[in-house]
Coordinates of C-alpha atoms and ligand atoms in Angstrom, one line a residue:
Chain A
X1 CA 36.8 26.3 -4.6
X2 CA 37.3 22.8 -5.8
X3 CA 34.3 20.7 -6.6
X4 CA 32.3 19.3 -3.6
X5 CA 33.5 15.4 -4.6
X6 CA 36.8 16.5 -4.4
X7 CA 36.4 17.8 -0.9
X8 CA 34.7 15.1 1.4
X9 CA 32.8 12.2 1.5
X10 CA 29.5 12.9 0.6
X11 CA 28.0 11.8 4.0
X12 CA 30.1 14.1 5.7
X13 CA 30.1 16.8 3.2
X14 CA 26.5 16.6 3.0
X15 CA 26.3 17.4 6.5
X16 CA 23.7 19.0 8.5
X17 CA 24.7 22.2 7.8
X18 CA 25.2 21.7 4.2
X19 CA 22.2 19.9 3.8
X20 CA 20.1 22.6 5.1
X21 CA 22.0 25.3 2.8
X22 CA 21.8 23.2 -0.1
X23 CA 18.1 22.9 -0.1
X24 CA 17.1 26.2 1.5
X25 CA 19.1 28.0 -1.7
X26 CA 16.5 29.3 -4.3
X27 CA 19.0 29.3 -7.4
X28 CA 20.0 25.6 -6.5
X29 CA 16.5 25.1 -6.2
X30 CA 15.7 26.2 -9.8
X31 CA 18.6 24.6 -11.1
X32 CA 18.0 20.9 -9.3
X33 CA 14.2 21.1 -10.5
X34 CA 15.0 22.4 -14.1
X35 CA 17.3 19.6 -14.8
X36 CA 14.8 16.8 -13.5
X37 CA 12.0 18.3 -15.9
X38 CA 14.8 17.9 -18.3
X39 CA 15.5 14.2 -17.5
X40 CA 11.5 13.1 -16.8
X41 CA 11.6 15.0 -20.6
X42 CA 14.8 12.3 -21.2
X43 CA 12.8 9.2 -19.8
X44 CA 9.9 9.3 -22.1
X45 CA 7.4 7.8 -20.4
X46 CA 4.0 6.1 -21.6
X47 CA 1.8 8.7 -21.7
X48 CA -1.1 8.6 -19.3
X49 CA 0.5 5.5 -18.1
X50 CA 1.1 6.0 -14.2
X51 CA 5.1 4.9 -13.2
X52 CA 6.8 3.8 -10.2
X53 CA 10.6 5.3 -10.8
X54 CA 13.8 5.5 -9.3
X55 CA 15.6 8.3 -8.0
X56 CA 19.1 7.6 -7.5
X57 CA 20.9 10.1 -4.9
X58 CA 17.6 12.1 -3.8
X59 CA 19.1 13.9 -1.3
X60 CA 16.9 15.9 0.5
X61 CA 13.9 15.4 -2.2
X62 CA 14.2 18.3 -4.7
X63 CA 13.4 16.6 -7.4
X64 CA 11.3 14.0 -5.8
X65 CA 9.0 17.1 -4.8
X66 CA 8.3 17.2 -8.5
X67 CA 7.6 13.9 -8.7
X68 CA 5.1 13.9 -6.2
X69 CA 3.6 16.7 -8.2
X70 CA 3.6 15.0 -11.5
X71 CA 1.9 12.3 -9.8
X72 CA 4.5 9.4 -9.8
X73 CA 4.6 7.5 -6.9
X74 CA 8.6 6.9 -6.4
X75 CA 11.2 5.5 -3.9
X76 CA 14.9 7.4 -3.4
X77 CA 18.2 6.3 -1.8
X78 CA 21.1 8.6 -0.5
X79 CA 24.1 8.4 1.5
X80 CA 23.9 11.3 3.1
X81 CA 21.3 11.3 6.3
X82 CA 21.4 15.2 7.1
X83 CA 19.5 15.4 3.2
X84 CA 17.6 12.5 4.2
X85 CA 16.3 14.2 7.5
X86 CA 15.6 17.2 5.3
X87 CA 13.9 15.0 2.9
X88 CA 12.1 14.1 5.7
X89 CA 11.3 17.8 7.1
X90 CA 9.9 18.2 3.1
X91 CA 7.6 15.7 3.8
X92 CA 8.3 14.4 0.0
X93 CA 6.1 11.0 -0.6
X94 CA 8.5 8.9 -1.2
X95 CA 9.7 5.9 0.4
X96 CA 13.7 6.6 1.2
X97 CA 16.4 4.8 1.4
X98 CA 20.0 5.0 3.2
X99 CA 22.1 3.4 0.8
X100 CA 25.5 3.5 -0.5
X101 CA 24.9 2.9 -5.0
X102 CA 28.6 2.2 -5.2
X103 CA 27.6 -0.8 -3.0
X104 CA 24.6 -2.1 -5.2
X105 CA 21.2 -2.8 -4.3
X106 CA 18.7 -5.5 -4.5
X107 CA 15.6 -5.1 -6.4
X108 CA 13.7 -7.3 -7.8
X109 CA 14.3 -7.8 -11.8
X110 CA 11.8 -5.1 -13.1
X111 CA 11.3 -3.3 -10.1
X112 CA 10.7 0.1 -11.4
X113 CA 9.6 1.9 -14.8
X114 CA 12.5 4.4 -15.0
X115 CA 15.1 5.8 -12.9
X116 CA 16.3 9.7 -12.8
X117 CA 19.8 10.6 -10.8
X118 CA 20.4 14.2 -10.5
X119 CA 23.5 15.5 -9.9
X120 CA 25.1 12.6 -8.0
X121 CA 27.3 10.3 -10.4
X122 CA 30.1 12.7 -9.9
X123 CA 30.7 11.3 -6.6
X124 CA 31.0 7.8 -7.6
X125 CA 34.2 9.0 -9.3
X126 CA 35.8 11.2 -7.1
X127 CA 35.4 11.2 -3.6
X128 CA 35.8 8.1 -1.4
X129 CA 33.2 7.3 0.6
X130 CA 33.9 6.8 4.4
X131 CA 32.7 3.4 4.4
X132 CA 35.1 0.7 3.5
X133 CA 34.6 0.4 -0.8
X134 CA 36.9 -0.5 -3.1
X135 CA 37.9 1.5 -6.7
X136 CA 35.4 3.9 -8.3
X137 CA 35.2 1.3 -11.5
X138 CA 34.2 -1.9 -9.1
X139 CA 31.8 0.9 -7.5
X140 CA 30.3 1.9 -11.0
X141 CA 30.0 -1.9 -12.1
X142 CA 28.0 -2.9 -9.1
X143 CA 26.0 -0.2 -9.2
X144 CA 25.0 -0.3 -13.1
X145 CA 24.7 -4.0 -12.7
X146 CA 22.2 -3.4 -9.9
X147 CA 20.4 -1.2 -11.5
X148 CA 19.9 -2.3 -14.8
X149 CA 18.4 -5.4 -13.5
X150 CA 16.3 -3.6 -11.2
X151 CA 14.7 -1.8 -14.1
X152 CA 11.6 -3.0 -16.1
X153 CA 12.7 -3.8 -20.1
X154 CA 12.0 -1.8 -21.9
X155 CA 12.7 1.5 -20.0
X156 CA 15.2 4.0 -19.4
X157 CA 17.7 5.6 -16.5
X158 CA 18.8 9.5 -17.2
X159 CA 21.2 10.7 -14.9
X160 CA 22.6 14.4 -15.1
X161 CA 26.4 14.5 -13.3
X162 CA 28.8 17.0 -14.2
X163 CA 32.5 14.9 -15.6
X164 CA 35.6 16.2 -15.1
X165 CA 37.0 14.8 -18.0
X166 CA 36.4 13.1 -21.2
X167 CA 38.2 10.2 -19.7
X168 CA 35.6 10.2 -17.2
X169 CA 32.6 9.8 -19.2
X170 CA 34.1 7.1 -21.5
X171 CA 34.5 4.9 -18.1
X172 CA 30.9 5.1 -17.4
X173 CA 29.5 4.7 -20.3
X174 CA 31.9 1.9 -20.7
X175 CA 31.2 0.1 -17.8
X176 CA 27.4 0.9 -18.1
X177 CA 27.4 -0.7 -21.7
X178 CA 29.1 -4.2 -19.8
X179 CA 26.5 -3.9 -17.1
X180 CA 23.6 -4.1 -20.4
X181 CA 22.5 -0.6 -21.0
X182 CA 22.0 0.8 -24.4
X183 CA 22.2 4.2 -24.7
X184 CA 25.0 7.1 -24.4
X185 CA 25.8 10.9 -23.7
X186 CA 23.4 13.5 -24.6
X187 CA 24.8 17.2 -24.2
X188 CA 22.2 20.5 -23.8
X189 CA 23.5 23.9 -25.2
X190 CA 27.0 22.4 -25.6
X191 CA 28.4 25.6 -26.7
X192 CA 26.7 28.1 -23.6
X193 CA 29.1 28.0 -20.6
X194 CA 26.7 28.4 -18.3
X195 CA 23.4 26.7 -19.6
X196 CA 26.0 23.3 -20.8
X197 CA 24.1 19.9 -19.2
X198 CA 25.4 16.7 -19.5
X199 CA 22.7 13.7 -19.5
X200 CA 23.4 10.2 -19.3
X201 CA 20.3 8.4 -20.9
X202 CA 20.9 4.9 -21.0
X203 CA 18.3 2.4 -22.4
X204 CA 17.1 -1.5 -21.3
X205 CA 16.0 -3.5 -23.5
X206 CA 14.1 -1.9 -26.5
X207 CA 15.8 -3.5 -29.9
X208 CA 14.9 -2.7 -33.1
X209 CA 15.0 0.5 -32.6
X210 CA 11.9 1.2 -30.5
X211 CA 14.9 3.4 -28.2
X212 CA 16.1 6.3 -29.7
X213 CA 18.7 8.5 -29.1
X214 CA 17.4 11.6 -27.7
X215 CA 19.1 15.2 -29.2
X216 CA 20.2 17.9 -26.9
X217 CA 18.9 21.1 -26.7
X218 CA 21.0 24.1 -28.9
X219 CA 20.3 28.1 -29.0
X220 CA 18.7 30.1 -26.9
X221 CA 18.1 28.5 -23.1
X222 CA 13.8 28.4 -22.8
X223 CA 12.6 30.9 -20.4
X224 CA 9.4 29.0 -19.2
X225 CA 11.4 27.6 -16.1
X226 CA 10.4 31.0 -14.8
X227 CA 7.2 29.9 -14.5
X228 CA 8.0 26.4 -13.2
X229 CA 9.9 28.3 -10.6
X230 CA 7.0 30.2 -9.5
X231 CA 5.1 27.1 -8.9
X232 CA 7.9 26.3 -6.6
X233 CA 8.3 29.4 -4.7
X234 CA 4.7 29.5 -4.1
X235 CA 4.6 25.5 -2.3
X236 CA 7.6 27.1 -0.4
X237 CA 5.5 29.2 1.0
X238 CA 3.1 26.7 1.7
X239 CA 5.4 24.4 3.6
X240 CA 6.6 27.2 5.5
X241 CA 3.0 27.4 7.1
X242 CA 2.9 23.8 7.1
X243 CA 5.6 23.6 10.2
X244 CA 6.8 20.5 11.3
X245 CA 5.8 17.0 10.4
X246 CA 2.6 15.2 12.1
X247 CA 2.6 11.6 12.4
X248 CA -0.6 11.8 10.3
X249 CA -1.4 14.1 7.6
X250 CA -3.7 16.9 9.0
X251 CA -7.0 17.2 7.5
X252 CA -6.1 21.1 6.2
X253 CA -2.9 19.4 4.6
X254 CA -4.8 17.1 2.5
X255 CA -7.4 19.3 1.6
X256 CA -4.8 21.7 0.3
X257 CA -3.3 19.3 -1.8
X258 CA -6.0 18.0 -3.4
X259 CA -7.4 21.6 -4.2
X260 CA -3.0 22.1 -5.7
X261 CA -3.7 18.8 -7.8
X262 CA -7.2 20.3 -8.9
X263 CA -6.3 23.3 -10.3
X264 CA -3.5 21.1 -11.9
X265 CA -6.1 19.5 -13.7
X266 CA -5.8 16.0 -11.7
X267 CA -8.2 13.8 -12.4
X268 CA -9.7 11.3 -9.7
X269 CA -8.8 13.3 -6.8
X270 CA -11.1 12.1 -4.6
X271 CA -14.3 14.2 -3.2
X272 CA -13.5 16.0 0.6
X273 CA -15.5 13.7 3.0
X274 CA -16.0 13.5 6.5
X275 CA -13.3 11.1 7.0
X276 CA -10.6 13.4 5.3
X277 CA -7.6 13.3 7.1
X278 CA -9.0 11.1 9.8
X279 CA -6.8 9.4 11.9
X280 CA -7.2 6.3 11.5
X281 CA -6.8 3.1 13.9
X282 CA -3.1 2.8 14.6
X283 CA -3.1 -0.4 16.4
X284 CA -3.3 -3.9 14.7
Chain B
X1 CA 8.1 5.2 5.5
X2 CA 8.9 1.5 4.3
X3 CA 5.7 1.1 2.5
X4 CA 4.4 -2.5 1.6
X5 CA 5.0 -1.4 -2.5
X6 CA 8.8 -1.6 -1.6
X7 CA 9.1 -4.0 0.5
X8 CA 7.4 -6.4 -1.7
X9 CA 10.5 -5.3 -4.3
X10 CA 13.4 -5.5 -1.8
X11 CA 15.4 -8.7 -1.6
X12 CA 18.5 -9.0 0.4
X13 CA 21.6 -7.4 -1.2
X14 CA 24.5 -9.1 0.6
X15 CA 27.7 -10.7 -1.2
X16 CA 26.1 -14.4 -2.0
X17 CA 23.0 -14.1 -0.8
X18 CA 20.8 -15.3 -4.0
X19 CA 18.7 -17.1 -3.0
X20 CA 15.6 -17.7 -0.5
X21 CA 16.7 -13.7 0.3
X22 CA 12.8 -12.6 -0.5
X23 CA 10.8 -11.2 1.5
X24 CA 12.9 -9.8 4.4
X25 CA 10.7 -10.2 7.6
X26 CA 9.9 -7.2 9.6
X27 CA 11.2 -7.3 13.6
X28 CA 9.3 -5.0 16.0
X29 CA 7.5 -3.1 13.4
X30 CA 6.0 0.1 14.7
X31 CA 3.1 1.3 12.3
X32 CA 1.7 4.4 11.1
X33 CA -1.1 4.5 8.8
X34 CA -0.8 7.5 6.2
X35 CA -3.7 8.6 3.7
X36 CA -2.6 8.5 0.0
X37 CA -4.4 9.4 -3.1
X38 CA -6.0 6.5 -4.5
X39 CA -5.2 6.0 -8.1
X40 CA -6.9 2.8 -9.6
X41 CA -4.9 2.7 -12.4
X42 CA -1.3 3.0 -10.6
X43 CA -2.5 0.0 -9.0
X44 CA -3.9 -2.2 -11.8
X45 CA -0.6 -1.2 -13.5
X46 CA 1.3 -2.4 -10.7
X47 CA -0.2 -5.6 -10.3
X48 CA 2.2 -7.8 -12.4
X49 CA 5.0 -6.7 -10.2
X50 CA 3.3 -7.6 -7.4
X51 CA 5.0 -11.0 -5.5
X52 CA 1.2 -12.1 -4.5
X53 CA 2.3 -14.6 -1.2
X54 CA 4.8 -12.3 -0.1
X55 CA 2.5 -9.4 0.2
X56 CA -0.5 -11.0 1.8
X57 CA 1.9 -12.8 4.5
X58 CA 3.8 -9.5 5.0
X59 CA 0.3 -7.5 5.4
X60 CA -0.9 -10.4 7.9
X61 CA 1.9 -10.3 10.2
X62 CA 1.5 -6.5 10.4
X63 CA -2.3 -7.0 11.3
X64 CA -4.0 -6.3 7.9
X65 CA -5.9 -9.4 7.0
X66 CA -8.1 -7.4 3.9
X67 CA -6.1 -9.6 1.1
X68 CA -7.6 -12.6 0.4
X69 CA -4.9 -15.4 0.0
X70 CA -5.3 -16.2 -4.1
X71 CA -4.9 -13.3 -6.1
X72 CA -8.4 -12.7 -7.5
X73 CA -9.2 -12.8 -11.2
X74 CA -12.0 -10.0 -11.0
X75 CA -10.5 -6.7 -10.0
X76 CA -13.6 -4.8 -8.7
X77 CA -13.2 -1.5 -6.3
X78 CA -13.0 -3.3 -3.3
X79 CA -10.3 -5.0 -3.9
X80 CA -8.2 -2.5 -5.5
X81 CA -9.2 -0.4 -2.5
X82 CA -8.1 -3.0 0.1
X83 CA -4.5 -3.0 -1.9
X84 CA -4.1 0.6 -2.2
X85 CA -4.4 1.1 1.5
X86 CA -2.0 -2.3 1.8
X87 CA 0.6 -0.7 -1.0
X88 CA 0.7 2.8 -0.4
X89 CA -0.7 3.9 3.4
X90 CA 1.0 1.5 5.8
X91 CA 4.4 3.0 6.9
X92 CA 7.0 1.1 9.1
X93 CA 8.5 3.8 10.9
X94 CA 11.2 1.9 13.3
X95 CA 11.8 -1.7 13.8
X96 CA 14.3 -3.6 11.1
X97 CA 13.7 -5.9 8.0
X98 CA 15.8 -9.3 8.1
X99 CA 16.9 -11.4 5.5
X100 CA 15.3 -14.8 5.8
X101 CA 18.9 -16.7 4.1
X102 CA 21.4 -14.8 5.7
X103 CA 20.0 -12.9 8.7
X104 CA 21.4 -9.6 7.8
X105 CA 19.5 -6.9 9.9
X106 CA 18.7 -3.4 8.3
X107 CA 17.3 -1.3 11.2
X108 CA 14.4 1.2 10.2
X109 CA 14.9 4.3 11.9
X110 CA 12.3 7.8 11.6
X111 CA 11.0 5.8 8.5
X112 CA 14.2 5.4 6.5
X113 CA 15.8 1.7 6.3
X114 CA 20.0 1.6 6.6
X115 CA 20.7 -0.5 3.6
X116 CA 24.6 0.2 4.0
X117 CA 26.8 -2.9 3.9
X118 CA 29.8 -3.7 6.4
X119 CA 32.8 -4.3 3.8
X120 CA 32.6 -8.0 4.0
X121 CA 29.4 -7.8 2.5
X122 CA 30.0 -5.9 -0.3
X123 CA 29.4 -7.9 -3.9
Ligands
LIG1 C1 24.3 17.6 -5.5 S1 23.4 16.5 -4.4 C2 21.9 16.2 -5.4 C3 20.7 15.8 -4.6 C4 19.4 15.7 -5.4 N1 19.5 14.7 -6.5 C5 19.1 17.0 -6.0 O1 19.0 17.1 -7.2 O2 18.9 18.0 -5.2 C6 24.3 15.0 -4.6 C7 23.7 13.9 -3.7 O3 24.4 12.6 -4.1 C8 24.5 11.9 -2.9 N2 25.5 10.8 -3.1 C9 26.8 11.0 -3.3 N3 27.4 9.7 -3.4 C10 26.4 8.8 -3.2 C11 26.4 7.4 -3.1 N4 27.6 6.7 -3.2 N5 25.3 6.7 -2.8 C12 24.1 7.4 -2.7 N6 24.1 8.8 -2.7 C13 25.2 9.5 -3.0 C14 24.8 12.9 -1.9 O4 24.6 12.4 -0.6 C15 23.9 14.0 -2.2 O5 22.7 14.0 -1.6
LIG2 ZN1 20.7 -12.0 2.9

């Protein structure tokens, strides 16, 4: 089969049905959230510093999910709504976004402390999108331009997107370099077939070498995904019970994810109370 | 789920429209009020971004009058308290956001604004 940018539109081939496939699968699952530890590795955040971020083509919030469990409070923006609507059914924590990136967006200078894309910029080069755009390089230049002004300086967007062609990555770095970024290719286990990841880690601001090139991982791929995936498996299970979404968090809900954050070793959660979970006064 | 912390970052994105595009105004805003853990430091940290007289006029016309109109100097519990809930728990669920310059309407449906541009409007 050819690759899915080649076949549709993403809006359409994201579709309902796709959508749900896509997020229900467990291998995609483990795949999607062990490349965004990879890239939240990539951004090198402050430490103990909390960060609003970016994430560029969430889909239906597999990676956000993580983010909401690393504690970053985050907004996302997709084309497709059937993964929005699952996004939605996930009950990620995130504010979303129907947006086209080829197209731009309007941010504030310094909106955000990093931005993550995984798996998406692909489809700025291939497909077309339904809606009426013009040539993948006008697309990419309004979209890095966007962006980069969008994010705070100094900081740093890592996408992981899967080039066809050599050609292909020299036109977006290329353009992304016009737009402002520093920055440039990094490549894990280049010479495994399977485990082979390409990163996009592209810098603002940062001179005099405060930004440095991150190296990609060689030899053996680390096993301890395994247990990252267990972690996942088991909130699957959770959400299962959880059933559809409430208009307002249910007391149980909250509870349960502040004991999740606990054991985490969050700090600050805030004691249960009375008034966990209340309902509170929807009128103004 | 437009929360006030985006909002308060979103300008309009339209081919030309520069300036005067800040804040868009919510139309027929329906409201639901979410909790959200409070984290003191997020918002400390997130003060600086913050566009002060757009947040406290957005919060006012959706009914929250617990900013007071100067940003204060001392940032005790309270306050931070007040923001938190203004930041991070109210939700606009439907209505639409328009741009004070050039009227452009993104609708908010089930939470999620439609930021997507008609050709014309495409920088
Ligand atoms: C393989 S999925 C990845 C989703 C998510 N990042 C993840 O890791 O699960 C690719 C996503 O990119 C989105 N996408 C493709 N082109 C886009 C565009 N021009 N603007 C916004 N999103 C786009 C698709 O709708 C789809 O949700
Ligand atoms: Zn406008």
């Amino acid at each position: 089969m050819s690759r899915p940018e080649l076949q549709a539109p993403p809006e359409i081939y994201y579709g309902d049905i796709e959508a749900k496939k896509y997020t229900g699968n467990t291998r995609n699952q483990q795949i999607q959230a062990d490349m965004t530890y990879r890239a939240l590795e990539l951004l090198n955040l402050p430490e103990n510093e909390p960060a609003f971020l970016l994430d560029i083509g969430c889909g239906s919030g597999l990676s956000g999910e993580i983010l909401d469990e690393e504690g970053y409070i985050w907004a996302g923006m997709d084309i497709a709504p059937s993964m929005l609507e699952v996004a939605l059914e996930r009950e990620v924590e995130g504010d979303l976004f129907l947006q086209d990136i080829g197209q731009g967006f309007g941010f504030r200078p310094g909106s955000f402390d990093g931005a993550i894309s995984i798996s998406v910029l692909q489809w700025l080069l291939n497909a077309e999108t339904s809606h009426p755009t013009s040539s993948p390089p006008h697309r990419l230049h309004r979209f890095f331009t966007t962006l980069h002004s969008a994010l705070r300086n100094p900081s740093r967007a890592v996408f992981q997107f899967y080039p066809s062609s050599d050609d292909q990555i020299q036109l977006i770095t290329s353009i992304a370099q016009k737009a402002g970024f520093g920055g440039g290719i990094v490549v894990d286990y280049p010479n495994s077939k399977k485990a082979r990841k390409v990163f996009l880690c592209l810098f603002v601001g940062g001179g005099g070498g405060q930004q440095q090139m991150p190296k990609g991982l060689e030899g053996e791929v680390e096993e301890d995904s395994k247990v990252r995936f267990e972690r996942r498996r088991e909130r699957e299970r959770l959400k299962t019970k959880v059933g559809k979404r409430k208009n307002v968090k249910d007391k149980d809900w909250i509870l349960r994810k502040k004991e999740l954050y606990r054991k985490r070793g969050k700090e600050g959660v805030p004691r249960d109370s009375k008034f966990t979970g209340r309902k509170r006064k929807a009128v103004f | 789920m437009v929360r006030l912390i985006t909002h308060n970052l979103l300008a309009c994105h339209v081919k030309g429209c520069t300036s005067n595009n800040f804040p868009l105004e919510f139309k027929d805003a329906k409201l639901e009020l979410r909790e959200a853990e409070y984290n003191p430091e997020f918002i400390r940290g997130f003060l600086p971004k913050i566009e002060w007289k757009a947040l406290v006029d957005t919060a006012r016309q959706l009914g929250d009058t617990s900013l007071p109109l100067e940003q204060p100097e001392m940032l005790d519990d309270e306050f931070l308290k007040n923001l938190h809930h203004v930041l991070l728990e109210i939700h606009v669920e439907e209505g639409s956001m328009i741009c004070p310059n050039c009227k452009h309407d993104y609708p908010i449906s089930n939470g999620i604004p439609n930021m997507l541009l008609a050709e014309h409007e495409i920088g």
